[in-house]
Amino acid sequence: MAIVVVDVALKPEILDPQGQAVSAAMLRLGFNFVTGIRQGKRFEISTASTPTSDQVKEIQKAAETLLANTVIENFTVRVEG
């Protein structure tokens, strides 16, 4: 079994109010080394076996059309396990 991970995050030029709120809370809690936080989404897709390169391309297509809003988000796809 393998896991294909799709990480989705806002593009750097897009304002991230949730990330800013978490960053401010970290500072209030004493984590003074934190200079910023951006939040995102993680999808874990289970497969019966290690996916082929064509299957990974299909997952990339799914990420582009379903999992991420490519107008404001970037995504990466990687195979674990």
mmCIF file with all atom_site columns, N, CA and C in Angstrom:
data_model
loop_
_atom_site.group_PDB
_atom_site.id
_atom_site.type_symbol
_atom_site.label_atom_id
_atom_site.label_alt_id
_atom_site.label_comp_id
_atom_site.label_asym_id
_atom_site.label_entity_id
_atom_site.label_seq_id
_atom_site.pdbx_PDB_ins_code
_atom_site.Cartn_x
_atom_site.Cartn_y
_atom_site.Cartn_z
_atom_site.occupancy
_atom_site.B_iso_or_equiv
_atom_site.pdbx_formal_charge
_atom_site.auth_seq_id
_atom_site.auth_comp_id
_atom_site.auth_asym_id
_atom_site.auth_atom_id
_atom_site.pdbx_PDB_model_num
ATOM 1   N N  . MET A 1 1  ? 0.844   -1.184 0.000   1.00 0.00 ? 1  MET A N  1
ATOM 2   C CA . MET A 1 1  ? 0.000   0.000  0.000   1.00 0.00 ? 1  MET A CA 1
ATOM 3   C C  . MET A 1 1  ? 0.881   1.235  0.000   1.00 0.00 ? 1  MET A C  1
ATOM 4   N N  . ALA A 1 2  ? 0.429   2.266  -0.674  1.00 0.00 ? 2  ALA A N  1
ATOM 5   C CA . ALA A 1 2  ? 1.136   3.542  -0.713  1.00 0.00 ? 2  ALA A CA 1
ATOM 6   C C  . ALA A 1 2  ? 0.153   4.660  -0.432  1.00 0.00 ? 2  ALA A C  1
ATOM 7   N N  . ILE A 1 3  ? 0.696   5.772  -0.050  1.00 0.00 ? 3  ILE A N  1
ATOM 8   C CA . ILE A 1 3  ? -0.098  6.978  0.182   1.00 0.00 ? 3  ILE A CA 1
ATOM 9   C C  . ILE A 1 3  ? 0.422   8.055  -0.761  1.00 0.00 ? 3  ILE A C  1
ATOM 10  N N  . VAL A 1 4  ? -0.491  8.675  -1.493  1.00 0.00 ? 4  VAL A N  1
ATOM 11  C CA . VAL A 1 4  ? -0.146  9.830  -2.307  1.00 0.00 ? 4  VAL A CA 1
ATOM 12  C C  . VAL A 1 4  ? -0.641  11.054 -1.551  1.00 0.00 ? 4  VAL A C  1
ATOM 13  N N  . VAL A 1 5  ? 0.266   11.974 -1.284  1.00 0.00 ? 5  VAL A N  1
ATOM 14  C CA . VAL A 1 5  ? -0.065  13.162 -0.507  1.00 0.00 ? 5  VAL A CA 1
ATOM 15  C C  . VAL A 1 5  ? -0.157  14.360 -1.439  1.00 0.00 ? 5  VAL A C  1
ATOM 16  N N  . VAL A 1 6  ? -1.254  15.082 -1.324  1.00 0.00 ? 6  VAL A N  1
ATOM 17  C CA . VAL A 1 6  ? -1.431  16.331 -2.060  1.00 0.00 ? 6  VAL A CA 1
ATOM 18  C C  . VAL A 1 6  ? -1.490  17.451 -1.022  1.00 0.00 ? 6  VAL A C  1
ATOM 19  N N  . ASP A 1 7  ? -0.500  18.325 -1.046  1.00 0.00 ? 7  ASP A N  1
ATOM 20  C CA . ASP A 1 7  ? -0.477  19.488 -0.167  1.00 0.00 ? 7  ASP A CA 1
ATOM 21  C C  . ASP A 1 7  ? -0.932  20.703 -0.970  1.00 0.00 ? 7  ASP A C  1
ATOM 22  N N  . VAL A 1 8  ? -1.884  21.441 -0.412  1.00 0.00 ? 8  VAL A N  1
ATOM 23  C CA . VAL A 1 8  ? -2.441  22.618 -1.076  1.00 0.00 ? 8  VAL A CA 1
ATOM 24  C C  . VAL A 1 8  ? -2.219  23.817 -0.165  1.00 0.00 ? 8  VAL A C  1
ATOM 25  N N  . ALA A 1 9  ? -1.712  24.904 -0.730  1.00 0.00 ? 9  ALA A N  1
ATOM 26  C CA . ALA A 1 9  ? -1.476  26.117 0.051   1.00 0.00 ? 9  ALA A CA 1
ATOM 27  C C  . ALA A 1 9  ? -1.795  27.345 -0.797  1.00 0.00 ? 9  ALA A C  1
ATOM 28  N N  . LEU A 1 10 ? -2.173  28.402 -0.111  1.00 0.00 ? 10 LEU A N  1
ATOM 29  C CA . LEU A 1 10 ? -2.425  29.655 -0.811  1.00 0.00 ? 10 LEU A CA 1
ATOM 30  C C  . LEU A 1 10 ? -1.152  30.134 -1.488  1.00 0.00 ? 10 LEU A C  1
ATOM 31  N N  . LYS A 1 11 ? -1.287  30.740 -2.646  1.00 0.00 ? 11 LYS A N  1
ATOM 32  C CA . LYS A 1 11 ? -0.144  31.332 -3.320  1.00 0.00 ? 11 LYS A CA 1
ATOM 33  C C  . LYS A 1 11 ? 0.428   32.437 -2.433  1.00 0.00 ? 11 LYS A C  1
ATOM 34  N N  . PRO A 1 12 ? 1.738   32.690 -2.520  1.00 0.00 ? 12 PRO A N  1
ATOM 35  C CA . PRO A 1 12 ? 2.373   33.667 -1.625  1.00 0.00 ? 12 PRO A CA 1
ATOM 36  C C  . PRO A 1 12 ? 1.751   35.061 -1.672  1.00 0.00 ? 12 PRO A C  1
ATOM 37  N N  . GLU A 1 13 ? 1.221   35.454 -2.812  1.00 0.00 ? 13 GLU A N  1
ATOM 38  C CA . GLU A 1 13 ? 0.663   36.800 -2.939  1.00 0.00 ? 13 GLU A CA 1
ATOM 39  C C  . GLU A 1 13 ? -0.762  36.923 -2.397  1.00 0.00 ? 13 GLU A C  1
ATOM 40  N N  . ILE A 1 14 ? -1.354  35.804 -1.987  1.00 0.00 ? 14 ILE A N  1
ATOM 41  C CA . ILE A 1 14 ? -2.724  35.806 -1.458  1.00 0.00 ? 14 ILE A CA 1
ATOM 42  C C  . ILE A 1 14 ? -2.687  35.978 0.053   1.00 0.00 ? 14 ILE A C  1
ATOM 43  N N  . LEU A 1 15 ? -3.466  36.912 0.562   1.00 0.00 ? 15 LEU A N  1
ATOM 44  C CA . LEU A 1 15 ? -3.564  37.151 1.996   1.00 0.00 ? 15 LEU A CA 1
ATOM 45  C C  . LEU A 1 15 ? -4.085  35.904 2.707   1.00 0.00 ? 15 LEU A C  1
ATOM 46  N N  . ASP A 1 16 ? -3.484  35.580 3.861   1.00 0.00 ? 16 ASP A N  1
ATOM 47  C CA . ASP A 1 16 ? -3.870  34.394 4.620   1.00 0.00 ? 16 ASP A CA 1
ATOM 48  C C  . ASP A 1 16 ? -4.273  34.810 6.038   1.00 0.00 ? 16 ASP A C  1
ATOM 49  N N  . PRO A 1 17 ? -5.505  35.279 6.234   1.00 0.00 ? 17 PRO A N  1
ATOM 50  C CA . PRO A 1 17 ? -5.913  35.754 7.558   1.00 0.00 ? 17 PRO A CA 1
ATOM 51  C C  . PRO A 1 17 ? -5.874  34.667 8.630   1.00 0.00 ? 17 PRO A C  1
ATOM 52  N N  . GLN A 1 18 ? -6.182  33.434 8.280   1.00 0.00 ? 18 GLN A N  1
ATOM 53  C CA . GLN A 1 18 ? -6.122  32.363 9.277   1.00 0.00 ? 18 GLN A CA 1
ATOM 54  C C  . GLN A 1 18 ? -4.681  32.126 9.720   1.00 0.00 ? 18 GLN A C  1
ATOM 55  N N  . GLY A 1 19 ? -3.766  32.113 8.782   1.00 0.00 ? 19 GLY A N  1
ATOM 56  C CA . GLY A 1 19 ? -2.355  31.967 9.122   1.00 0.00 ? 19 GLY A CA 1
ATOM 57  C C  . GLY A 1 19 ? -1.864  33.121 9.982   1.00 0.00 ? 19 GLY A C  1
ATOM 58  N N  . GLN A 1 20 ? -2.313  34.341 9.672   1.00 0.00 ? 20 GLN A N  1
ATOM 59  C CA . GLN A 1 20 ? -1.928  35.505 10.472  1.00 0.00 ? 20 GLN A CA 1
ATOM 60  C C  . GLN A 1 20 ? -2.463  35.394 11.891  1.00 0.00 ? 20 GLN A C  1
ATOM 61  N N  . ALA A 1 21 ? -3.693  34.915 12.049  1.00 0.00 ? 21 ALA A N  1
ATOM 62  C CA . ALA A 1 21 ? -4.281  34.764 13.380  1.00 0.00 ? 21 ALA A CA 1
ATOM 63  C C  . ALA A 1 21 ? -3.517  33.728 14.197  1.00 0.00 ? 21 ALA A C  1
ATOM 64  N N  . VAL A 1 22 ? -3.158  32.619 13.589  1.00 0.00 ? 22 VAL A N  1
ATOM 65  C CA . VAL A 1 22 ? -2.398  31.585 14.285  1.00 0.00 ? 22 VAL A CA 1
ATOM 66  C C  . VAL A 1 22 ? -1.010  32.104 14.642  1.00 0.00 ? 22 VAL A C  1
ATOM 67  N N  . SER A 1 23 ? -0.403  32.838 13.729  1.00 0.00 ? 23 SER A N  1
ATOM 68  C CA . SER A 1 23 ? 0.916   33.415 13.992  1.00 0.00 ? 23 SER A CA 1
ATOM 69  C C  . SER A 1 23 ? 0.872   34.361 15.184  1.00 0.00 ? 23 SER A C  1
ATOM 70  N N  . ALA A 1 24 ? -0.142  35.218 15.248  1.00 0.00 ? 24 ALA A N  1
ATOM 71  C CA . ALA A 1 24 ? -0.294  36.144 16.373  1.00 0.00 ? 24 ALA A CA 1
ATOM 72  C C  . ALA A 1 24 ? -0.510  35.383 17.676  1.00 0.00 ? 24 ALA A C  1
ATOM 73  N N  . ALA A 1 25 ? -1.288  34.306 17.638  1.00 0.00 ? 25 ALA A N  1
ATOM 74  C CA . ALA A 1 25 ? -1.526  33.497 18.836  1.00 0.00 ? 25 ALA A CA 1
ATOM 75  C C  . ALA A 1 25 ? -0.239  32.829 19.303  1.00 0.00 ? 25 ALA A C  1
ATOM 76  N N  . MET A 1 26 ? 0.557   32.355 18.377  1.00 0.00 ? 26 MET A N  1
ATOM 77  C CA . MET A 1 26 ? 1.847   31.749 18.743  1.00 0.00 ? 26 MET A CA 1
ATOM 78  C C  . MET A 1 26 ? 2.713   32.749 19.499  1.00 0.00 ? 26 MET A C  1
ATOM 79  N N  . LEU A 1 27 ? 2.753   33.985 19.004  1.00 0.00 ? 27 LEU A N  1
ATOM 80  C CA . LEU A 1 27 ? 3.553   35.021 19.677  1.00 0.00 ? 27 LEU A CA 1
ATOM 81  C C  . LEU A 1 27 ? 3.009   35.307 21.068  1.00 0.00 ? 27 LEU A C  1
ATOM 82  N N  . ARG A 1 28 ? 1.687   35.383 21.189  1.00 0.00 ? 28 ARG A N  1
ATOM 83  C CA . ARG A 1 28 ? 1.083   35.625 22.501  1.00 0.00 ? 28 ARG A CA 1
ATOM 84  C C  . ARG A 1 28 ? 1.387   34.502 23.483  1.00 0.00 ? 28 ARG A C  1
ATOM 85  N N  . LEU A 1 29 ? 1.541   33.288 22.974  1.00 0.00 ? 29 LEU A N  1
ATOM 86  C CA . LEU A 1 29 ? 1.831   32.135 23.822  1.00 0.00 ? 29 LEU A CA 1
ATOM 87  C C  . LEU A 1 29 ? 3.324   31.992 24.138  1.00 0.00 ? 29 LEU A C  1
ATOM 88  N N  . GLY A 1 30 ? 4.124   32.921 23.618  1.00 0.00 ? 30 GLY A N  1
ATOM 89  C CA . GLY A 1 30 ? 5.540   32.918 23.956  1.00 0.00 ? 30 GLY A CA 1
ATOM 90  C C  . GLY A 1 30 ? 6.460   32.276 22.936  1.00 0.00 ? 30 GLY A C  1
ATOM 91  N N  . PHE A 1 31 ? 5.923   31.865 21.815  1.00 0.00 ? 31 PHE A N  1
ATOM 92  C CA . PHE A 1 31 ? 6.764   31.289 20.765  1.00 0.00 ? 31 PHE A CA 1
ATOM 93  C C  . PHE A 1 31 ? 7.338   32.434 19.920  1.00 0.00 ? 31 PHE A C  1
ATOM 94  N N  . ASN A 1 32 ? 8.291   33.147 20.506  1.00 0.00 ? 32 ASN A N  1
ATOM 95  C CA . ASN A 1 32 ? 8.796   34.390 19.927  1.00 0.00 ? 32 ASN A CA 1
ATOM 96  C C  . ASN A 1 32 ? 9.668   34.187 18.692  1.00 0.00 ? 32 ASN A C  1
ATOM 97  N N  . PHE A 1 33 ? 10.061  32.965 18.413  1.00 0.00 ? 33 PHE A N  1
ATOM 98  C CA . PHE A 1 33 ? 10.886  32.696 17.237  1.00 0.00 ? 33 PHE A CA 1
ATOM 99  C C  . PHE A 1 33 ? 10.064  32.634 15.955  1.00 0.00 ? 33 PHE A C  1
ATOM 100 N N  . VAL A 1 34 ? 8.728   32.579 16.079  1.00 0.00 ? 34 VAL A N  1
ATOM 101 C CA . VAL A 1 34 ? 7.852   32.464 14.913  1.00 0.00 ? 34 VAL A CA 1
ATOM 102 C C  . VAL A 1 34 ? 7.791   33.803 14.188  1.00 0.00 ? 34 VAL A C  1
ATOM 103 N N  . THR A 1 35 ? 8.077   33.793 12.898  1.00 0.00 ? 35 THR A N  1
ATOM 104 C CA . THR A 1 35 ? 8.011   35.027 12.107  1.00 0.00 ? 35 THR A CA 1
ATOM 105 C C  . THR A 1 35 ? 6.826   35.040 11.154  1.00 0.00 ? 35 THR A C  1
ATOM 106 N N  . GLY A 1 36 ? 6.122   33.920 11.024  1.00 0.00 ? 36 GLY A N  1
ATOM 107 C CA . GLY A 1 36 ? 4.939   33.880 10.173  1.00 0.00 ? 36 GLY A CA 1
ATOM 108 C C  . GLY A 1 36 ? 4.455   32.457 9.998   1.00 0.00 ? 36 GLY A C  1
ATOM 109 N N  . ILE A 1 37 ? 3.169   32.329 9.729   1.00 0.00 ? 37 ILE A N  1
ATOM 110 C CA . ILE A 1 37 ? 2.553   31.027 9.481   1.00 0.00 ? 37 ILE A CA 1
ATOM 111 C C  . ILE A 1 37 ? 1.573   31.186 8.323   1.00 0.00 ? 37 ILE A C  1
ATOM 112 N N  . ARG A 1 38 ? 1.572   30.188 7.442   1.00 0.00 ? 38 ARG A N  1
ATOM 113 C CA . ARG A 1 38 ? 0.569   30.112 6.387   1.00 0.00 ? 38 ARG A CA 1
ATOM 114 C C  . ARG A 1 38 ? -0.100  28.757 6.529   1.00 0.00 ? 38 ARG A C  1
ATOM 115 N N  . GLN A 1 39 ? -1.405  28.720 6.440   1.00 0.00 ? 39 GLN A N  1
ATOM 116 C CA . GLN A 1 39 ? -2.131  27.468 6.594   1.00 0.00 ? 39 GLN A CA 1
ATOM 117 C C  . GLN A 1 39 ? -2.440  26.877 5.231   1.00 0.00 ? 39 GLN A C  1
ATOM 118 N N  . GLY A 1 40 ? -2.749  25.588 5.225   1.00 0.00 ? 40 GLY A N  1
ATOM 119 C CA . GLY A 1 40 ? -3.074  24.912 3.978   1.00 0.00 ? 40 GLY A CA 1
ATOM 120 C C  . GLY A 1 40 ? -3.906  23.669 4.236   1.00 0.00 ? 40 GLY A C  1
ATOM 121 N N  . LYS A 1 41 ? -3.975  22.829 3.218   1.00 0.00 ? 41 LYS A N  1
ATOM 122 C CA . LYS A 1 41 ? -4.739  21.579 3.294   1.00 0.00 ? 41 LYS A CA 1
ATOM 123 C C  . LYS A 1 41 ? -3.822  20.431 2.894   1.00 0.00 ? 41 LYS A C  1
ATOM 124 N N  . ARG A 1 42 ? -4.092  19.256 3.452   1.00 0.00 ? 42 ARG A N  1
ATOM 125 C CA . ARG A 1 42 ? -3.348  18.044 3.102   1.00 0.00 ? 42 ARG A CA 1
ATOM 126 C C  . ARG A 1 42 ? -4.358  16.948 2.808   1.00 0.00 ? 42 ARG A C  1
ATOM 127 N N  . PHE A 1 43 ? -4.212  16.323 1.654   1.00 0.00 ? 43 PHE A N  1
ATOM 128 C CA . PHE A 1 43 ? -5.050  15.192 1.267   1.00 0.00 ? 43 PHE A CA 1
ATOM 129 C C  . PHE A 1 43 ? -4.161  13.955 1.190   1.00 0.00 ? 43 PHE A C  1
ATOM 130 N N  . GLU A 1 44 ? -4.598  12.854 1.789   1.00 0.00 ? 44 GLU A N  1
ATOM 131 C CA . GLU A 1 44 ? -3.881  11.586 1.711   1.00 0.00 ? 44 GLU A CA 1
ATOM 132 C C  . GLU A 1 44 ? -4.744  10.600 0.924   1.00 0.00 ? 44 GLU A C  1
ATOM 133 N N  . ILE A 1 45 ? -4.212  10.145 -0.181  1.00 0.00 ? 45 ILE A N  1
ATOM 134 C CA . ILE A 1 45 ? -4.935  9.243  -1.074  1.00 0.00 ? 45 ILE A CA 1
ATOM 135 C C  . ILE A 1 45 ? -4.271  7.871  -0.990  1.00 0.00 ? 45 ILE A C  1
ATOM 136 N N  . SER A 1 46 ? -5.010  6.883  -0.505  1.00 0.00 ? 46 SER A N  1
ATOM 137 C CA . SER A 1 46 ? -4.480  5.524  -0.371  1.00 0.00 ? 46 SER A CA 1
ATOM 138 C C  . SER A 1 46 ? -4.597  4.780  -1.696  1.00 0.00 ? 46 SER A C  1
ATOM 139 N N  . THR A 1 47 ? -3.573  3.993  -1.992  1.00 0.00 ? 47 THR A N  1
ATOM 140 C CA . THR A 1 47 ? -3.589  3.153  -3.186  1.00 0.00 ? 47 THR A CA 1
ATOM 141 C C  . THR A 1 47 ? -3.196  1.730  -2.796  1.00 0.00 ? 47 THR A C  1
ATOM 142 N N  . ALA A 1 48 ? -3.650  0.746  -3.559  1.00 0.00 ? 48 ALA A N  1
ATOM 143 C CA . ALA A 1 48 ? -3.378  -0.656 -3.253  1.00 0.00 ? 48 ALA A CA 1
ATOM 144 C C  . ALA A 1 48 ? -1.898  -0.997 -3.401  1.00 0.00 ? 48 ALA A C  1
ATOM 145 N N  . SER A 1 49 ? -1.225  -0.327 -4.330  1.00 0.00 ? 49 SER A N  1
ATOM 146 C CA . SER A 1 49 ? 0.202   -0.562 -4.556  1.00 0.00 ? 49 SER A CA 1
ATOM 147 C C  . SER A 1 49 ? 0.841   0.764  -4.950  1.00 0.00 ? 49 SER A C  1
ATOM 148 N N  . THR A 1 50 ? 2.140   0.750  -5.104  1.00 0.00 ? 50 THR A N  1
ATOM 149 C CA . THR A 1 50 ? 2.829   1.973  -5.511  1.00 0.00 ? 50 THR A CA 1
ATOM 150 C C  . THR A 1 50 ? 2.272   2.428  -6.855  1.00 0.00 ? 50 THR A C  1
ATOM 151 N N  . PRO A 1 51 ? 1.799   3.672  -6.924  1.00 0.00 ? 51 PRO A N  1
ATOM 152 C CA . PRO A 1 51 ? 1.183   4.126  -8.172  1.00 0.00 ? 51 PRO A CA 1
ATOM 153 C C  . PRO A 1 51 ? 2.205   4.289  -9.295  1.00 0.00 ? 51 PRO A C  1
ATOM 154 N N  . THR A 1 52 ? 1.751   4.041  -10.498 1.00 0.00 ? 52 THR A N  1
ATOM 155 C CA . THR A 1 52 ? 2.594   4.250  -11.677 1.00 0.00 ? 52 THR A CA 1
ATOM 156 C C  . THR A 1 52 ? 2.696   5.745  -11.951 1.00 0.00 ? 52 THR A C  1
ATOM 157 N N  . SER A 1 53 ? 3.600   6.124  -12.816 1.00 0.00 ? 53 SER A N  1
ATOM 158 C CA . SER A 1 53 ? 3.736   7.541  -13.154 1.00 0.00 ? 53 SER A CA 1
ATOM 159 C C  . SER A 1 53 ? 2.452   8.066  -13.800 1.00 0.00 ? 53 SER A C  1
ATOM 160 N N  . ASP A 1 54 ? 1.762   7.226  -14.569 1.00 0.00 ? 54 ASP A N  1
ATOM 161 C CA . ASP A 1 54 ? 0.493   7.645  -15.164 1.00 0.00 ? 54 ASP A CA 1
ATOM 162 C C  . ASP A 1 54 ? -0.575  7.877  -14.094 1.00 0.00 ? 54 ASP A C  1
ATOM 163 N N  . GLN A 1 55 ? -0.595  7.035  -13.076 1.00 0.00 ? 55 GLN A N  1
ATOM 164 C CA . GLN A 1 55 ? -1.561  7.223  -11.986 1.00 0.00 ? 55 GLN A CA 1
ATOM 165 C C  . GLN A 1 55 ? -1.255  8.494  -11.194 1.00 0.00 ? 55 GLN A C  1
ATOM 166 N N  . VAL A 1 56 ? 0.015   8.781  -10.974 1.00 0.00 ? 56 VAL A N  1
ATOM 167 C CA . VAL A 1 56 ? 0.385   10.018 -10.287 1.00 0.00 ? 56 VAL A CA 1
ATOM 168 C C  . VAL A 1 56 ? -0.055  11.218 -11.120 1.00 0.00 ? 56 VAL A C  1
ATOM 169 N N  . LYS A 1 57 ? 0.083   11.136 -12.431 1.00 0.00 ? 57 LYS A N  1
ATOM 170 C CA . LYS A 1 57 ? -0.383  12.216 -13.313 1.00 0.00 ? 57 LYS A CA 1
ATOM 171 C C  . LYS A 1 57 ? -1.890  12.400 -13.197 1.00 0.00 ? 57 LYS A C  1
ATOM 172 N N  . GLU A 1 58 ? -2.621  11.290 -13.066 1.00 0.00 ? 58 GLU A N  1
ATOM 173 C CA . GLU A 1 58 ? -4.075  11.372 -12.889 1.00 0.00 ? 58 GLU A CA 1
ATOM 174 C C  . GLU A 1 58 ? -4.426  12.057 -11.564 1.00 0.00 ? 58 GLU A C  1
ATOM 175 N N  . ILE A 1 59 ? -3.670  11.754 -10.521 1.00 0.00 ? 59 ILE A N  1
ATOM 176 C CA . ILE A 1 59 ? -3.898  12.410 -9.232  1.00 0.00 ? 59 ILE A CA 1
ATOM 177 C C  . ILE A 1 59 ? -3.571  13.892 -9.334  1.00 0.00 ? 59 ILE A C  1
ATOM 178 N N  . GLN A 1 60 ? -2.520  14.242 -10.071 1.00 0.00 ? 60 GLN A N  1
ATOM 179 C CA . GLN A 1 60 ? -2.203  15.657 -10.289 1.00 0.00 ? 60 GLN A CA 1
ATOM 180 C C  . GLN A 1 60 ? -3.346  16.361 -11.009 1.00 0.00 ? 60 GLN A C  1
ATOM 181 N N  . LYS A 1 61 ? -3.942  15.682 -11.979 1.00 0.00 ? 61 LYS A N  1
ATOM 182 C CA . LYS A 1 61 ? -5.089  16.242 -12.694 1.00 0.00 ? 61 LYS A CA 1
ATOM 183 C C  . LYS A 1 61 ? -6.266  16.437 -11.740 1.00 0.00 ? 61 LYS A C  1
ATOM 184 N N  . ALA A 1 62 ? -6.506  15.449 -10.868 1.00 0.00 ? 62 ALA A N  1
ATOM 185 C CA . ALA A 1 62 ? -7.581  15.568 -9.876  1.00 0.00 ? 62 ALA A CA 1
ATOM 186 C C  . ALA A 1 62 ? -7.304  16.729 -8.925  1.00 0.00 ? 62 ALA A C  1
ATOM 187 N N  . ALA A 1 63 ? -6.058  16.882 -8.519  1.00 0.00 ? 63 ALA A N  1
ATOM 188 C CA . ALA A 1 63 ? -5.700  17.983 -7.625  1.00 0.00 ? 63 ALA A CA 1
ATOM 189 C C  . ALA A 1 63 ? -5.969  19.326 -8.297  1.00 0.00 ? 63 ALA A C  1
ATOM 190 N N  . GLU A 1 64 ? -5.629  19.414 -9.561  1.00 0.00 ? 64 GLU A N  1
ATOM 191 C CA . GLU A 1 64 ? -5.810  20.664 -10.305 1.00 0.00 ? 64 GLU A CA 1
ATOM 192 C C  . GLU A 1 64 ? -7.283  21.001 -10.526 1.00 0.00 ? 64 GLU A C  1
ATOM 193 N N  . THR A 1 65 ? -8.121  19.973 -10.698 1.00 0.00 ? 65 THR A N  1
ATOM 194 C CA . THR A 1 65 ? -9.526  20.231 -11.014 1.00 0.00 ? 65 THR A CA 1
ATOM 195 C C  . THR A 1 65 ? -10.460 20.157 -9.813  1.00 0.00 ? 65 THR A C  1
ATOM 196 N N  . LEU A 1 66 ? -10.053 19.461 -8.737  1.00 0.00 ? 66 LEU A N  1
ATOM 197 C CA . LEU A 1 66 ? -10.954 19.231 -7.620  1.00 0.00 ? 66 LEU A CA 1
ATOM 198 C C  . LEU A 1 66 ? -10.396 19.681 -6.264  1.00 0.00 ? 66 LEU A C  1
ATOM 199 N N  . LEU A 1 67 ? -9.155  19.348 -5.985  1.00 0.00 ? 67 LEU A N  1
ATOM 200 C CA . LEU A 1 67 ? -8.616  19.557 -4.648  1.00 0.00 ? 67 LEU A CA 1
ATOM 201 C C  . LEU A 1 67 ? -8.078  20.967 -4.407  1.00 0.00 ? 67 LEU A C  1
ATOM 202 N N  . ALA A 1 68 ? -7.649  21.646 -5.454  1.00 0.00 ? 68 ALA A N  1
ATOM 203 C CA . ALA A 1 68 ? -7.075  22.983 -5.312  1.00 0.00 ? 68 ALA A CA 1
ATOM 204 C C  . ALA A 1 68 ? -7.792  23.972 -6.221  1.00 0.00 ? 68 ALA A C  1
ATOM 205 N N  . ASN A 1 69 ? -7.897  25.190 -5.748  1.00 0.00 ? 69 ASN A N  1
ATOM 206 C CA . ASN A 1 69 ? -8.371  26.300 -6.583  1.00 0.00 ? 69 ASN A CA 1
ATOM 207 C C  . ASN A 1 69 ? -7.116  26.957 -7.134  1.00 0.00 ? 69 ASN A C  1
ATOM 208 N N  . THR A 1 70 ? -6.742  26.595 -8.350  1.00 0.00 ? 70 THR A N  1
ATOM 209 C CA . THR A 1 70 ? -5.449  27.017 -8.896  1.00 0.00 ? 70 THR A CA 1
ATOM 210 C C  . THR A 1 70 ? -5.355  28.509 -9.177  1.00 0.00 ? 70 THR A C  1
ATOM 211 N N  . VAL A 1 71 ? -6.452  29.227 -9.047  1.00 0.00 ? 71 VAL A N  1
ATOM 212 C CA . VAL A 1 71 ? -6.398  30.684 -9.178  1.00 0.00 ? 71 VAL A CA 1
ATOM 213 C C  . VAL A 1 71 ? -5.672  31.281 -7.974  1.00 0.00 ? 71 VAL A C  1
ATOM 214 N N  . ILE A 1 72 ? -5.918  30.722 -6.790  1.00 0.00 ? 72 ILE A N  1
ATOM 215 C CA . ILE A 1 72 ? -5.336  31.280 -5.568  1.00 0.00 ? 72 ILE A CA 1
ATOM 216 C C  . ILE A 1 72 ? -4.456  30.297 -4.793  1.00 0.00 ? 72 ILE A C  1
ATOM 217 N N  . GLU A 1 73 ? -4.396  29.031 -5.232  1.00 0.00 ? 73 GLU A N  1
ATOM 218 C CA . GLU A 1 73 ? -3.636  28.021 -4.502  1.00 0.00 ? 73 GLU A CA 1
ATOM 219 C C  . GLU A 1 73 ? -2.635  27.300 -5.393  1.00 0.00 ? 73 GLU A C  1
ATOM 220 N N  . ASN A 1 74 ? -1.527  26.901 -4.770  1.00 0.00 ? 74 ASN A N  1
ATOM 221 C CA . ASN A 1 74 ? -0.555  26.002 -5.388  1.00 0.00 ? 74 ASN A CA 1
ATOM 222 C C  . ASN A 1 74 ? -0.713  24.636 -4.738  1.00 0.00 ? 74 ASN A C  1
ATOM 223 N N  . PHE A 1 75 ? -0.252  23.597 -5.427  1.00 0.00 ? 75 PHE A N  1
ATOM 224 C CA . PHE A 1 75 ? -0.292  22.262 -4.827  1.00 0.00 ? 75 PHE A CA 1
ATOM 225 C C  . PHE A 1 75 ? 0.933   21.468 -5.222  1.00 0.00 ? 75 PHE A C  1
ATOM 226 N N  . THR A 1 76 ? 1.275   20.480 -4.393  1.00 0.00 ? 76 THR A N  1
ATOM 227 C CA . THR A 1 76 ? 2.323   19.520 -4.707  1.00 0.00 ? 76 THR A CA 1
ATOM 228 C C  . THR A 1 76 ? 1.756   18.124 -4.497  1.00 0.00 ? 76 THR A C  1
ATOM 229 N N  . VAL A 1 77 ? 2.295   17.181 -5.250  1.00 0.00 ? 77 VAL A N  1
ATOM 230 C CA . VAL A 1 77 ? 1.881   15.777 -5.151  1.00 0.00 ? 77 VAL A CA 1
ATOM 231 C C  . VAL A 1 77 ? 3.140   14.957 -4.920  1.00 0.00 ? 77 VAL A C  1
ATOM 232 N N  . ARG A 1 78 ? 3.094   14.060 -3.923  1.00 0.00 ? 78 ARG A N  1
ATOM 233 C CA . ARG A 1 78 ? 4.233   13.175 -3.684  1.00 0.00 ? 78 ARG A CA 1
ATOM 234 C C  . ARG A 1 78 ? 3.723   11.819 -3.194  1.00 0.00 ? 78 ARG A C  1
ATOM 235 N N  . VAL A 1 79 ? 4.504   10.798 -3.444  1.00 0.00 ? 79 VAL A N  1
ATOM 236 C CA . VAL A 1 79 ? 4.163   9.440  -3.033  1.00 0.00 ? 79 VAL A CA 1
ATOM 237 C C  . VAL A 1 79 ? 4.956   9.113  -1.775  1.00 0.00 ? 79 VAL A C  1
ATOM 238 N N  . GLU A 1 80 ? 4.265   8.605  -0.748  1.00 0.00 ? 80 GLU A N  1
ATOM 239 C CA . GLU A 1 80 ? 4.898   8.147  0.479   1.00 0.00 ? 80 GLU A CA 1
ATOM 240 C C  . GLU A 1 80 ? 4.665   6.659  0.624   1.00 0.00 ? 80 GLU A C  1
ATOM 241 N N  . GLY A 1 81 ? 5.653   5.968  1.162   1.00 0.00 ? 81 GLY A N  1
ATOM 242 C CA . GLY A 1 81 ? 5.477   4.524  1.411   1.00 0.00 ? 81 GLY A CA 1
ATOM 243 C C  . GLY A 1 81 ? 5.656   3.764  0.177   1.00 0.00 ? 81 GLY A C  1
#
